[in-house]
Short mmCIF file of C-alpha atoms in Angstrom, two decimals:
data_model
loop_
_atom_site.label_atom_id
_atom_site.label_comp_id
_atom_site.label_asym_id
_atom_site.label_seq_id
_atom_site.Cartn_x
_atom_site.Cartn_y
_atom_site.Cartn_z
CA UNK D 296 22.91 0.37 -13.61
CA UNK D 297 20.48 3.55 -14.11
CA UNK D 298 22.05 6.18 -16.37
CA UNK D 299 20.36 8.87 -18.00
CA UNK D 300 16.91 7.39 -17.19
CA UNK D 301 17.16 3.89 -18.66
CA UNK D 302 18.22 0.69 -17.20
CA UNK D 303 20.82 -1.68 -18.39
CA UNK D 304 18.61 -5.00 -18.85
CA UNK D 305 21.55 -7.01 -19.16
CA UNK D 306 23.15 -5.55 -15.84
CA UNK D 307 19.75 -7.38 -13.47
CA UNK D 308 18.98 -10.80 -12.29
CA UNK D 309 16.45 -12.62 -13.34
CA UNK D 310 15.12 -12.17 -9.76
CA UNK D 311 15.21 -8.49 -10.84
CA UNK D 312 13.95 -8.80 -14.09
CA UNK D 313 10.85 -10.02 -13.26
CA UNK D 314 10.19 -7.57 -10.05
CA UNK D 315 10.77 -4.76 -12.81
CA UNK D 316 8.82 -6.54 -15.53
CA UNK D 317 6.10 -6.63 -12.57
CA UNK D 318 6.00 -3.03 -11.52
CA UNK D 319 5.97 -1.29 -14.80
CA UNK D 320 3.08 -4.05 -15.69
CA UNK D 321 0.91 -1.71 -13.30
CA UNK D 322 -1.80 -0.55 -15.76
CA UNK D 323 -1.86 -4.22 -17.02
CA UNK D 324 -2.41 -5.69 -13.09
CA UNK D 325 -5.36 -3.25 -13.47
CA UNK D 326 -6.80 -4.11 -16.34
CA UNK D 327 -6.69 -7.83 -15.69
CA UNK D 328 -8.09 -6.97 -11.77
CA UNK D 329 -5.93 -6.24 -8.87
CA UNK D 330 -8.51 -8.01 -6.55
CA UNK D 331 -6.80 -11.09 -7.96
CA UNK D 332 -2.78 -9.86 -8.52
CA UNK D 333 -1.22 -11.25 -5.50
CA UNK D 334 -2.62 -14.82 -6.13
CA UNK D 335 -1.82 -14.77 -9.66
CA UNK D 336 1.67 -13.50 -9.05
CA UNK D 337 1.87 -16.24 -6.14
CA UNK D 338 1.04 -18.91 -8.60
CA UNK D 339 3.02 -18.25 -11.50
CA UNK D 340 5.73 -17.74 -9.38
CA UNK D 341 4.88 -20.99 -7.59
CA UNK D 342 4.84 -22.78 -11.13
CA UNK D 343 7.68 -21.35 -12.93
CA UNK D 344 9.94 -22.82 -9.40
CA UNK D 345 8.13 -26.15 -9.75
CA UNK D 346 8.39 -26.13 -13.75
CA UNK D 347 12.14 -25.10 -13.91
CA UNK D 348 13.41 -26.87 -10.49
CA UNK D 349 11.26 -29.47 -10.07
CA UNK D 350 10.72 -28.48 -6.44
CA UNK D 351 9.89 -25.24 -4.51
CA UNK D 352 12.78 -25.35 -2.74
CA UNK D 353 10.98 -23.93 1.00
CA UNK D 354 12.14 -23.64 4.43
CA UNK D 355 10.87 -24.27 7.55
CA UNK D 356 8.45 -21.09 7.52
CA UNK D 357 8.96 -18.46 10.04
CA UNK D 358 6.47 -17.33 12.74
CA UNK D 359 5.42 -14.73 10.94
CA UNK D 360 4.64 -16.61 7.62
CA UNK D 361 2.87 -18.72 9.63
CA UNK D 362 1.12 -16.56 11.65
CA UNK D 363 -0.03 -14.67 8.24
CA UNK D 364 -1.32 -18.03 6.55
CA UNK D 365 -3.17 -19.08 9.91
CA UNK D 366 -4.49 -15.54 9.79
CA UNK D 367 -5.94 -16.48 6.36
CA UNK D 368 -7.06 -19.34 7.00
CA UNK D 369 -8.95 -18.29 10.29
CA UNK D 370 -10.90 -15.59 7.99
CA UNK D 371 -11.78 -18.11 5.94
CA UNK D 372 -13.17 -20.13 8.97
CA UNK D 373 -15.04 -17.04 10.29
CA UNK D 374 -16.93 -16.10 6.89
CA UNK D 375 -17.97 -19.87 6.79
CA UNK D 376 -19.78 -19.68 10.31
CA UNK D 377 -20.84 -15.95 10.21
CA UNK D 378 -22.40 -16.15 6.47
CA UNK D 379 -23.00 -20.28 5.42
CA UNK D 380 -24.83 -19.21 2.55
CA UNK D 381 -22.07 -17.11 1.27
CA UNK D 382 -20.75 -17.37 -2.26
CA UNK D 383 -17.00 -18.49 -2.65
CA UNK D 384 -15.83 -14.69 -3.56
CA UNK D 385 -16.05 -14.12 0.27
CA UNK D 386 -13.85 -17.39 0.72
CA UNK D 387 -11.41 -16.98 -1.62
CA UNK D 388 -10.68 -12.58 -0.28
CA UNK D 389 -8.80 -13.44 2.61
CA UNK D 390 -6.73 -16.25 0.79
CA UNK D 391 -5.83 -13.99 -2.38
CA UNK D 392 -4.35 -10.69 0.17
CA UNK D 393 -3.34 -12.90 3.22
CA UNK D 394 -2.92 -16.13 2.04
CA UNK D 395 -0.96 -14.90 -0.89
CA UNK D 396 1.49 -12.82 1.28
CA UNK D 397 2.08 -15.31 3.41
CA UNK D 398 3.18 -17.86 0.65
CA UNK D 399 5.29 -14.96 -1.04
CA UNK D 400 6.79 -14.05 2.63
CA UNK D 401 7.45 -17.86 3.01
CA UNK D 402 9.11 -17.92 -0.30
CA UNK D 403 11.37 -14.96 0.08
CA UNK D 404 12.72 -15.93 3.38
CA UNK D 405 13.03 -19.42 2.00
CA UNK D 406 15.54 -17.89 -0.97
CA UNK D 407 16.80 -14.97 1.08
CA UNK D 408 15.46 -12.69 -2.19
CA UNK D 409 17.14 -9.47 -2.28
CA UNK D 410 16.54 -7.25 -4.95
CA UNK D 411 18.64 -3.58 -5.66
CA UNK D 412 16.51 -0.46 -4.54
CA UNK D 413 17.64 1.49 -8.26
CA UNK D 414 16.07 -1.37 -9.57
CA UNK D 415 12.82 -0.66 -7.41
CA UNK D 416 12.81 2.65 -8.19
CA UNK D 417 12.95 3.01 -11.69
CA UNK D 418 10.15 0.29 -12.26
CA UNK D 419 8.49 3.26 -10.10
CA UNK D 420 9.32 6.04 -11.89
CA UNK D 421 8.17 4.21 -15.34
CA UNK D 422 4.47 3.65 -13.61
CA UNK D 423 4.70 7.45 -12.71
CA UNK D 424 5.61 8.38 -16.16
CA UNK D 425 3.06 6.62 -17.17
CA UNK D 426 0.68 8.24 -15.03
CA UNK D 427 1.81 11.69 -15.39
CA UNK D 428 1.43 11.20 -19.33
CA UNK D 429 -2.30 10.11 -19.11
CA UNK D 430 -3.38 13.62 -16.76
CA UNK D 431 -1.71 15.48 -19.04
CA UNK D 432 -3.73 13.55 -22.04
CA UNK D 433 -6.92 13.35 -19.81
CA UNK D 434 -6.71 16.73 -18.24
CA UNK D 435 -5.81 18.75 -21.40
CA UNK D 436 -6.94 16.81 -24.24
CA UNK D 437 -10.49 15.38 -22.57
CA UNK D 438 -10.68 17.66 -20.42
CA UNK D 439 -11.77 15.37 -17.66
CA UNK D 440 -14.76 14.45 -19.45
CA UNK D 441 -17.83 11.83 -18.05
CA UNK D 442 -17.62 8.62 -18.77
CA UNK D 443 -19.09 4.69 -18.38
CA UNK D 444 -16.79 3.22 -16.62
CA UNK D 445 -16.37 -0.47 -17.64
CA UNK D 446 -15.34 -3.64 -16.18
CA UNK D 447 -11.79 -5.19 -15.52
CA UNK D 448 -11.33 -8.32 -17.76
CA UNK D 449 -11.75 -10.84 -14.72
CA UNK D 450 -15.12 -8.83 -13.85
CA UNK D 451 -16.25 -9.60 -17.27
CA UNK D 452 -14.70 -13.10 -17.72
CA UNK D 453 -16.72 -13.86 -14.22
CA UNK D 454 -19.73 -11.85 -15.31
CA UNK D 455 -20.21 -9.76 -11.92
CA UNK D 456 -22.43 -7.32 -13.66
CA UNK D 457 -21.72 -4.64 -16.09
CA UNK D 458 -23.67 -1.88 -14.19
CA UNK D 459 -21.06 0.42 -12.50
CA UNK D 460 -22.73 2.91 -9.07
CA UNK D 461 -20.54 4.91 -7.05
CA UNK D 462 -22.45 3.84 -3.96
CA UNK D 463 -21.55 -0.48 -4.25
CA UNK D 464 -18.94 -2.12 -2.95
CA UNK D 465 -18.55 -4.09 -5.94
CA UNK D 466 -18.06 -1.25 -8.52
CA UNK D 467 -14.84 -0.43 -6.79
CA UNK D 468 -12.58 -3.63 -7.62
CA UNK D 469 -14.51 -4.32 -10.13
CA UNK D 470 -14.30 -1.70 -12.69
CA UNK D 471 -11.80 0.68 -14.64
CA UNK D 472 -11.95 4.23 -12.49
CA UNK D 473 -9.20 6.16 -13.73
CA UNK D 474 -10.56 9.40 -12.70
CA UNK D 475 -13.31 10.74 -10.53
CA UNK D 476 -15.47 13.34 -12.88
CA UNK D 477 -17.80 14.38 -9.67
CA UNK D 478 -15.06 14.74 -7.43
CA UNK D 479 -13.37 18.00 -7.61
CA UNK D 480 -11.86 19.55 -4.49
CA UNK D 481 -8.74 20.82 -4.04
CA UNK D 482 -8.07 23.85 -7.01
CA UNK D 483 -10.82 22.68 -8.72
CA UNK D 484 -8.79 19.25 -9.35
CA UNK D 485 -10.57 15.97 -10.05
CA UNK D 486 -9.78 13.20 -7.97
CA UNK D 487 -7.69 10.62 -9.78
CA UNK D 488 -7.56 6.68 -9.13
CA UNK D 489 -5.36 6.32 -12.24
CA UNK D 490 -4.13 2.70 -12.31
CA UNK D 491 -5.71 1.51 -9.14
CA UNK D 492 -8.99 0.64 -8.12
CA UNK D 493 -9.38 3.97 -5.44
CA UNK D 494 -7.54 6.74 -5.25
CA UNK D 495 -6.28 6.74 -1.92
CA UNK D 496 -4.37 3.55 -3.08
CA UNK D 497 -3.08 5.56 -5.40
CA UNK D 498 -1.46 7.31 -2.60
CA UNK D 499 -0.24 4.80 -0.92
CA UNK D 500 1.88 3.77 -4.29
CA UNK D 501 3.31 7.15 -4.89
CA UNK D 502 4.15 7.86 -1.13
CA UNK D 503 6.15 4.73 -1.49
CA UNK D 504 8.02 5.76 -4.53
CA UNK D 505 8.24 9.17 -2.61
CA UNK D 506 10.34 7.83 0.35
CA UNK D 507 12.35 4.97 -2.43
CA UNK D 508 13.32 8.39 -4.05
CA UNK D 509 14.99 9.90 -0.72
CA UNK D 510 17.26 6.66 -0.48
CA UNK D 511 18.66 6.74 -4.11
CA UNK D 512 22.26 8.09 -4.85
CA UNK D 513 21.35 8.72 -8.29
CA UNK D 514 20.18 12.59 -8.12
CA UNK D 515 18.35 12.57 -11.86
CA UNK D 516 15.87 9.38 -10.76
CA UNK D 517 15.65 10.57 -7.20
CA UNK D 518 14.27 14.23 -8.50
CA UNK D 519 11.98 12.59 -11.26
CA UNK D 520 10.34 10.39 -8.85
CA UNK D 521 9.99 13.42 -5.50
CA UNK D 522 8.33 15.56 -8.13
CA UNK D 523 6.37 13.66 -9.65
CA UNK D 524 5.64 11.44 -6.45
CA UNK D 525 4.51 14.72 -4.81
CA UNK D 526 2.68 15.57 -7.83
CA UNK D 527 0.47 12.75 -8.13
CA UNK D 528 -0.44 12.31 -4.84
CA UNK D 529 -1.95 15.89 -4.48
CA UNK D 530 -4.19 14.89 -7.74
CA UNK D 531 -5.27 11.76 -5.90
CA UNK D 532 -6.28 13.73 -3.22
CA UNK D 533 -6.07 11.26 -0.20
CA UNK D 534 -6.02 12.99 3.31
CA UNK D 535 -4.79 10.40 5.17
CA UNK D 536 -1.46 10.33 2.77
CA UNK D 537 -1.45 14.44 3.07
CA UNK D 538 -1.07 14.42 7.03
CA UNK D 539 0.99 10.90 7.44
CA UNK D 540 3.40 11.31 5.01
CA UNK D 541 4.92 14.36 6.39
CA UNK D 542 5.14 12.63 9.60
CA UNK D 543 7.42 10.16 7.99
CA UNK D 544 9.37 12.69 6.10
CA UNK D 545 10.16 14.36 9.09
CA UNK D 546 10.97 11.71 10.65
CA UNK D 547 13.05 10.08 8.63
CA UNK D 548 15.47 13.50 8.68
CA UNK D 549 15.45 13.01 12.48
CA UNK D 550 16.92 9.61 11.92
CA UNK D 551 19.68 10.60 9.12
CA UNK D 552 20.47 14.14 11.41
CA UNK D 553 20.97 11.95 14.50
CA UNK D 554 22.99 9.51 12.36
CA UNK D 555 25.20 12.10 10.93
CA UNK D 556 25.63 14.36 13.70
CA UNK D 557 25.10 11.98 16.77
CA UNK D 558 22.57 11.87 19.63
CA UNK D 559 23.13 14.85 21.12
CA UNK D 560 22.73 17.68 18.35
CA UNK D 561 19.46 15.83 18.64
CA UNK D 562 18.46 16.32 21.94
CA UNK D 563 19.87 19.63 22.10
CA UNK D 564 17.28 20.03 18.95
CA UNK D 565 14.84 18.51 20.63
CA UNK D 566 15.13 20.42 23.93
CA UNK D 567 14.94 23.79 22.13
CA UNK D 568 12.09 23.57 19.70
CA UNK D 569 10.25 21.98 23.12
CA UNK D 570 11.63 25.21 24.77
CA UNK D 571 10.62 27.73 21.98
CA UNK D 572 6.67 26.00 21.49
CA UNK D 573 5.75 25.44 24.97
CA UNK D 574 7.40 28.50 26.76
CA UNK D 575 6.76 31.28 24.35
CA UNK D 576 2.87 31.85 24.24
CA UNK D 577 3.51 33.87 20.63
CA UNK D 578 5.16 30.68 19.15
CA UNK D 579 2.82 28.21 20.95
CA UNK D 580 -0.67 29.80 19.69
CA UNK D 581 1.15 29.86 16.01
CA UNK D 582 1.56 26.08 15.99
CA UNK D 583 -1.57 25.27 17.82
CA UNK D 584 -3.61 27.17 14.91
CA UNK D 585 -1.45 26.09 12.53
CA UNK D 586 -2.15 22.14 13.45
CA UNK D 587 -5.63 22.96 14.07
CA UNK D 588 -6.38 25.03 10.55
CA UNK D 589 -4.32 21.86 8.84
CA UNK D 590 -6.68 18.89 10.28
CA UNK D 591 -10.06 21.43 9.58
CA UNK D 592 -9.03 21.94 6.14
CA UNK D 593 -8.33 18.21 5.37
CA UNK D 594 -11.68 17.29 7.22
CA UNK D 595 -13.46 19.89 5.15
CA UNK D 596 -11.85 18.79 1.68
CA UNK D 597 -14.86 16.49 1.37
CA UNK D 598 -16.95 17.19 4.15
CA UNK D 599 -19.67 14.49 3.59
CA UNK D 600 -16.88 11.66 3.45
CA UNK D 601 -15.68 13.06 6.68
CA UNK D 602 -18.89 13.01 8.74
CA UNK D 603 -19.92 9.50 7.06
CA UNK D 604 -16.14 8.17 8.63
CA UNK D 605 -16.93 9.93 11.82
CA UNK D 606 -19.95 8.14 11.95
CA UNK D 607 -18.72 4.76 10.89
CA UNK D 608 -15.71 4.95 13.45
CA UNK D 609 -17.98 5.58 16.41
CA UNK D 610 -20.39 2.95 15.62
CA UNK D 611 -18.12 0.58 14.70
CA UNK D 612 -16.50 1.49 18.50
CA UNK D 613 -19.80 1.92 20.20
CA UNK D 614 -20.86 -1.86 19.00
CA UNK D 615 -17.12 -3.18 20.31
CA UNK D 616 -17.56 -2.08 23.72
CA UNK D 617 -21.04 -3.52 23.81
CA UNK D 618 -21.00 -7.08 22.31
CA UNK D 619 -16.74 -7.57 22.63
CA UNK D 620 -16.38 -9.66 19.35
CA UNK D 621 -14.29 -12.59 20.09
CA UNK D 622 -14.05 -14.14 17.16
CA UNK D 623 -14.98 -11.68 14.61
CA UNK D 624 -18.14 -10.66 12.97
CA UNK D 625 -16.41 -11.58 9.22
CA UNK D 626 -18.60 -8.75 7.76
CA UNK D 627 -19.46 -5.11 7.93
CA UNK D 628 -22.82 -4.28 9.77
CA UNK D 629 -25.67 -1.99 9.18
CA UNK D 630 -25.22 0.92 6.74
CA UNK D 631 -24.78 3.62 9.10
CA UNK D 632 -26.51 5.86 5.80
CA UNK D 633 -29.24 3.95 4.06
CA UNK D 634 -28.36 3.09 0.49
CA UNK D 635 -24.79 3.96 0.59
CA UNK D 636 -22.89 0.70 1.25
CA UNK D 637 -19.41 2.26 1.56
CA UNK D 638 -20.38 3.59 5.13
CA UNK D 639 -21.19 0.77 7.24
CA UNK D 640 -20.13 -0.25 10.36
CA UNK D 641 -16.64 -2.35 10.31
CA UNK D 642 -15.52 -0.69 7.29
CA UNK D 643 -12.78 2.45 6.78
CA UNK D 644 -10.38 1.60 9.33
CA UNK D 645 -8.22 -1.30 9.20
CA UNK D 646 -7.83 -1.50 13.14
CA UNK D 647 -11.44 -0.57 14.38
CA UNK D 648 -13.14 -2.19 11.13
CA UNK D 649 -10.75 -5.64 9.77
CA UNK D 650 -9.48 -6.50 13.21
CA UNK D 651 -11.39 -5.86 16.08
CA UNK D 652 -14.81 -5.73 14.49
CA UNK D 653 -14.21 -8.76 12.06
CA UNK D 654 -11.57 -10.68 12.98
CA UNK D 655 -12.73 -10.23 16.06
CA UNK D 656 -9.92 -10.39 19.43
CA UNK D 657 -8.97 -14.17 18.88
CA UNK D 658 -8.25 -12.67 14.56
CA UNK D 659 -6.36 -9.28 16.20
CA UNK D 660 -4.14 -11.52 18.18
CA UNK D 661 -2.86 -13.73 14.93
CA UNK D 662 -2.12 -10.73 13.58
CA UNK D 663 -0.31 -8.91 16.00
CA UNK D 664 1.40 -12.05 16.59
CA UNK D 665 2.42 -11.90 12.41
CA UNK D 666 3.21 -8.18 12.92
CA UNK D 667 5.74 -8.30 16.19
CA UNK D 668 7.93 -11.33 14.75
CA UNK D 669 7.43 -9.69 11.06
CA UNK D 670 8.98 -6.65 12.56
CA UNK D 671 11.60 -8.58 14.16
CA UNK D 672 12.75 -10.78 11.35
CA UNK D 673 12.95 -7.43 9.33
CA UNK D 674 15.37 -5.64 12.10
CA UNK D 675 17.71 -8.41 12.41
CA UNK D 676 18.08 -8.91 8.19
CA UNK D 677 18.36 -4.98 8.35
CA UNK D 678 22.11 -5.15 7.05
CA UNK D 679 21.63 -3.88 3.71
CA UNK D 680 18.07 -2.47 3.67
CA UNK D 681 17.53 0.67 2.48
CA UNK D 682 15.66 3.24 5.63
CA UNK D 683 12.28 3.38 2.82
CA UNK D 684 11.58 -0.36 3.97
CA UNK D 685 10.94 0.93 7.38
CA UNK D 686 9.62 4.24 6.47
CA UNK D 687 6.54 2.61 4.19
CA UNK D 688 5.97 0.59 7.13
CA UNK D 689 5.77 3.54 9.67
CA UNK D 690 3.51 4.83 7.11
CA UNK D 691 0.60 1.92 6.83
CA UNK D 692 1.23 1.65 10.54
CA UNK D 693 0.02 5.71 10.75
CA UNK D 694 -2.83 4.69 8.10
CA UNK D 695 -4.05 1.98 9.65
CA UNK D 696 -6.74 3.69 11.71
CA UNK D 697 -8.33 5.52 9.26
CA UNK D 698 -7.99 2.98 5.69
CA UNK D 699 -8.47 -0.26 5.04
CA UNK D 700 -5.86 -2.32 2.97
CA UNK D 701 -6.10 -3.88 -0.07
CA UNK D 702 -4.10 -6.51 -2.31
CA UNK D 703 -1.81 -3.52 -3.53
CA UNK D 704 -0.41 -3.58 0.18
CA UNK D 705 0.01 -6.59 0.59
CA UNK D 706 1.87 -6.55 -2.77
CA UNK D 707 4.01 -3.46 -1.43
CA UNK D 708 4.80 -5.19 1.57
CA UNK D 709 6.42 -7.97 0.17
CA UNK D 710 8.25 -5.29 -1.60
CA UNK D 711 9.59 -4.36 1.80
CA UNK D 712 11.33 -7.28 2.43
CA UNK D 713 13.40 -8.30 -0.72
CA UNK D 714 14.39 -4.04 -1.25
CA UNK D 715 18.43 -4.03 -0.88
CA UNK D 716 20.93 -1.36 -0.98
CA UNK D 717 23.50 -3.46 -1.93
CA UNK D 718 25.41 -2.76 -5.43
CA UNK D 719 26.19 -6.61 -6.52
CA UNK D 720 22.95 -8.21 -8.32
CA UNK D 721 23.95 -11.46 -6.93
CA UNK D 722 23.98 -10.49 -3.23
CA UNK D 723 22.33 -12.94 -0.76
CA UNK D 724 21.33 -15.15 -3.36
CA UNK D 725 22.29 -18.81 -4.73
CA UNK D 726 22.27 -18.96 -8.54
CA UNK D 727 19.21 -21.16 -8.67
CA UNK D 728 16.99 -18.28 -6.88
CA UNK D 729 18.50 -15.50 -9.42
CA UNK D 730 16.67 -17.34 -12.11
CA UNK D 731 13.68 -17.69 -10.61
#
């Protein structure tokens, strides 16, 4: 199906087609504005079933398709009460991440969508082509230079302002940031966004196609896309993705050891690296300062970012404990530094900031309720799935406390669910789905 770094068109499904077509699109979806991606992929989707079929052809929706849409629809609620003078944007944000992965959830289930990991992967490995061709244009042919950034073509159709500032919310979604000139850290590197609206999304994309590489059989893709995964996420520069990812990494050779060499090499393993770090003081001061010097130097890789999160995370905590938000506050508070609307209370942290603090306990609990039967539905359809489904999951799950999510996850989530190891394009589907 892969050979020699092309794909043989004629070999996919239509299913697969258009998940490839979709993928490589990536510099389109953020051109166009990926604030808006997973609604407009949900309704041409939607339309092209209903055009072609006549019908949509759902099932009874699962709890956790439900639980997503309630979710959505509960934000919704809670933005109404909390701001009544708001303008529809803050309607229509929980519909176009949640909503739209709960319809796309609902619809996958519904057709039992499987699509072949190679087929994944390359559509990755085109977007980090892609991406590795415009640093090397950028970094040796600009030279990194300043520019204005400009807006994305739905920021301009809708006419959200043309004046881009680091310090606004809006600028962010809003406008074309494929590099950061001011931010230069790590070698003297600047911090690149490329083809996504921050760079620590960025990160998220390539530490997918990082762990899709360590699944593929197909040595040639499976090198192009660890190098240049591991490439491209140093440029971007995210900590979070620096200290998780390993985690998963290392985890995931736990997993394939214990699966190749059985349980008890791995407690045997286990038992002496335990033995070696705790009872030899030599060993045990090593790997203290070792974890130690590797958390200071990510904290102090932008040191103002860190204390502005440290700040955010306590207040955000500080005003749980006090005033226990049952249903949400729908918003972020106070700036917790005047003039800089990035760090305000409720924000950074998808756990402290979009559940607890604006969803609120009664929000939290829809979405727990999503993620537990999610979680479920995806162990007992874990047949053919490739071990990168459960990986990327492990690794949002890790993020979660220190990032907030965006459509892009949402988008990669969904991505989870229809990935297959199987080696027949028309496995688990009827021939009606495969052209849809």
């Amino acid at each position: 199906m892969v050979r020699h770094g092309l794909i043989r068109w004629q070999a996919l499904s239509g299913t697969e087609r258009f998940v490839c077509i979709s993928i490589i699109l990536v510099p389109l979806w953020w051109v166009i504005s990926w604030s808006y991606a997973p609604l407009l992929i949900t309704i041409g989707i939607f339309t092209y079933q209903l055009v072609r079929y006549k019908s949509l052809g759902l099932s009874h929706p699962s709890l956790s398709a439900i639980a997503l849409l309630v979710f959505a629809v509960y934000q919704v609620i809670l933005y109404r009460l909390n701001v009544p003078d708001g303008g529809p944007a803050g309607l229509l944000v929980p519909m176009q991440l949640w909503g739209s992965a709960g319809l796309l959830l609902w619809y996958v289930q519904s057709h039992q969508i499987r699509v072949r990991l190679p087929v994944i992967a390359w559509g990755f490995s085109m977007v980090a082509l892609q991406a590795t061709c415009y640093w090397l244009f950028a970094h040796f042919v600009l030279s990194e230079a300043y520019y204005t950034p400009v807006p994305n073509l739905l920021a301009r159709l809708l006419d959200k302002g043309t004046t881009y500032s680091s310090g606004k919310l809006g600028s962010v979604g809003n406008f074309l940031t494929p590099y950061i000139p001011d931010a230069k850290a790590f070698a003297g590197l600047v911090r690149y966004a490329f083809f996504f609206p921050h760079p620590t999304i960025s990160s998220f994309f390539f530490g997918f196609s990082f762990l899709i590489a360590l699944d593929l059989r197909n040595r040639i893709l499976s090198f192009w896309l660890t190098g240049s995964s591991s490439f491209l996420i140093l440029i971007c520069q995210s900590r979070n993705i620096w200290l998780t990812l390993p985690i998963v990494v290392l985890l995931r050779w736990i997993l394939t050891t214990g699966r190749t060499r059985g349980l008890a090499f791995l407690m045997a393993l286990a038992a002496t690296a335990s033995f070696v770090m705790l009872s030899i003081p030599a060993v045990t001061d090593l790997v203290t300062d070792k974890v130690t010097a590797t958390a200071d130097s990510a904290s102090d890789l932008r040191k103002a970012s860190t204390e502005d999160r440290n700040k955010i995370y306590s207040r955000t905590w500080e005003n749980i404990v006090e005033e226990p938000p049952i249903i949400g506050h729908s918003v972020p508070g106070p700036e917790v530094n005047p003039g800089y609307q990035f760090a305000r209370i409720g924000t950074e942290s998808f756990i402290l900031g979009s559940l607890l603090y604006k969803a609120g306990f009664l929000g939290t609990g829809l979405f727990l309720t999503f993620l537990v039967s999610f979680s479920s539905w995806l162990y007992k359809t874990r047949e053919d799935r490739p071990l990168c489904c459960f990986l990327i999951l492990l690794l949002l799950s890790l993020s979660s406390a220190v990032t907030e999510f965006l459509p892009t996850e949402a988008l990669i989530l969904i991505l989870c669910t229809i990935a297959s190891n199987s080696n027949i394009a028309h496995s688990h589907q009827s021939s009606r789905v495969n052209h849809a």
